[in-house]
CSV table of C-alpha atoms in Angstrom, one decimal:
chain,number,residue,atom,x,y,z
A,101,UNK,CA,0.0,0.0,0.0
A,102,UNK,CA,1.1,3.5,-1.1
A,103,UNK,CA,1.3,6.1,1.4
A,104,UNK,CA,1.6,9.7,1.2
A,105,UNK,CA,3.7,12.4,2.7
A,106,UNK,CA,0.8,13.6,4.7
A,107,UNK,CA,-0.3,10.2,6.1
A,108,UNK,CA,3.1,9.3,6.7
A,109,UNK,CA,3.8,12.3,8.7
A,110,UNK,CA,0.1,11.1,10.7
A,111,UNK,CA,1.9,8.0,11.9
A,112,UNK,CA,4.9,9.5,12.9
A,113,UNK,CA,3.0,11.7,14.8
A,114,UNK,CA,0.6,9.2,16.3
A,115,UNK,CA,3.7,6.8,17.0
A,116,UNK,CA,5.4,9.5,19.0
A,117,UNK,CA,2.2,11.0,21.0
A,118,UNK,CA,1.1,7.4,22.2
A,119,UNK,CA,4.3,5.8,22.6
A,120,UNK,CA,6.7,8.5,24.3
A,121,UNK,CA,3.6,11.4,24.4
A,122,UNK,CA,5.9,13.8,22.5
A,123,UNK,CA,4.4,16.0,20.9
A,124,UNK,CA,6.4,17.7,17.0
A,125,UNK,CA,6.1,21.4,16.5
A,126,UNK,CA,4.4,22.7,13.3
A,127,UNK,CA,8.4,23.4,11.9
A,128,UNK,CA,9.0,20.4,13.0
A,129,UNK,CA,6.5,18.7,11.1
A,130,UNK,CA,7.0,20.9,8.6
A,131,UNK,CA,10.9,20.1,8.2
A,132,UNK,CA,10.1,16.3,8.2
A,133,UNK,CA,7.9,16.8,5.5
A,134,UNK,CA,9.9,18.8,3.2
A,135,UNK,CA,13.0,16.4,3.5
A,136,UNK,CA,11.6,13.0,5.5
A,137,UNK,CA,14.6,14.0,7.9
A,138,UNK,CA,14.7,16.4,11.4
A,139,UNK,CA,17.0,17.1,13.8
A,140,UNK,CA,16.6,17.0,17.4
A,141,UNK,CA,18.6,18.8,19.9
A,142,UNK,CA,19.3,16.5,23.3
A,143,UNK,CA,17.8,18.7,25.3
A,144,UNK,CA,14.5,19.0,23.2
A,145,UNK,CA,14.5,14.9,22.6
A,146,UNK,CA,15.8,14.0,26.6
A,147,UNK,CA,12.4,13.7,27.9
A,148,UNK,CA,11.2,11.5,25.6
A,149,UNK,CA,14.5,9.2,24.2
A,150,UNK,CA,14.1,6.2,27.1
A,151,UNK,CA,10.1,5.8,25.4
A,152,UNK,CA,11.3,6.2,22.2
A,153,UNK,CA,14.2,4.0,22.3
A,154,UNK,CA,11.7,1.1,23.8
A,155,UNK,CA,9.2,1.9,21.4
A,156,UNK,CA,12.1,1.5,18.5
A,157,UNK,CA,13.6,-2.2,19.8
A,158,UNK,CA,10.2,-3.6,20.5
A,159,UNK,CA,8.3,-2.7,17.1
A,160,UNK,CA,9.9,-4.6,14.2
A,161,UNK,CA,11.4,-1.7,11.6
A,162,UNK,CA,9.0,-3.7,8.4
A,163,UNK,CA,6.5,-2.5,11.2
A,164,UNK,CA,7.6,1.3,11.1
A,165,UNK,CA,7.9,4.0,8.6
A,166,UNK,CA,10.5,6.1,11.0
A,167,UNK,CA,13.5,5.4,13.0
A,168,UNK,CA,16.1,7.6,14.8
A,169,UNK,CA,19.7,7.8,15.0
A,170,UNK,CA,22.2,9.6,17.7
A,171,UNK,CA,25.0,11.6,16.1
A,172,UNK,CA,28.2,12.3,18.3
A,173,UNK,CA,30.8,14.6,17.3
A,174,UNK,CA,33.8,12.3,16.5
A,175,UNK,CA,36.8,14.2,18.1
A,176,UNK,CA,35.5,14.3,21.4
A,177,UNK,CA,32.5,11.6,21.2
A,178,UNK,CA,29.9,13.9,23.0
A,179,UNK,CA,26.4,14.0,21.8
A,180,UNK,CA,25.5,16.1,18.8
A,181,UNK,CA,21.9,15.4,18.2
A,182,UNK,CA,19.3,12.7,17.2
A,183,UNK,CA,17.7,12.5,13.8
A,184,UNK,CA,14.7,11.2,13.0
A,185,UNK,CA,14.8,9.9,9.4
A,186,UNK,CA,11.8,8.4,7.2
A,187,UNK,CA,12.3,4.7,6.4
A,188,UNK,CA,13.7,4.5,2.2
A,189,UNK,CA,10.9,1.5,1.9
A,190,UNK,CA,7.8,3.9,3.3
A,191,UNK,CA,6.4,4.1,-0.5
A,192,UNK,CA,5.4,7.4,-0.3
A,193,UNK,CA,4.6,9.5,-3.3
């Protein structure tokens, strides 16, 4: 089944309220849209990561159409910031 942009971006949403009750800003949503990628500062994500990260290991990724990755900077391995990235295979048009 074909999805678009706009119901992807309801599932992300959904997934994130009920599972870790964060809730994306309109530029938020708006940035994941435009590019199916948005960054997230520590600070803005820390409430919400321990939910998020459960959420992520228990729900098989054929089961999701997001997932979220933790950059560090490399010379001194502290954390940058998470990204939250649309999966390739979400068959949106």
């Amino acid at each position: 089944m074909m999805q678009t942009m706009n119901e992807i971006l309801e599932e992300v949403n959904e997934d994130l309220q009920l599972q870790a009750n964060l809730l994306l800003t309109d530029s938020e949503q708006q940035a994941l849209l435009n590019s199916g990628l948005l960054f997230l500062t520590a600070e803005r994500i820390k409430p919400y990561i321990a939910k998020i990260r459960n959420y992520l290991r228990e729900t098989p990724q054929e089961d999701r159409v997001w997932t979220m990755y933790k950059a560090t900077d490399i010379s001194n391995n502290l954390l940058g910031f998470y990204a939250l990235v649309l999966n390739n295979d979400s068959n949106c048009n």
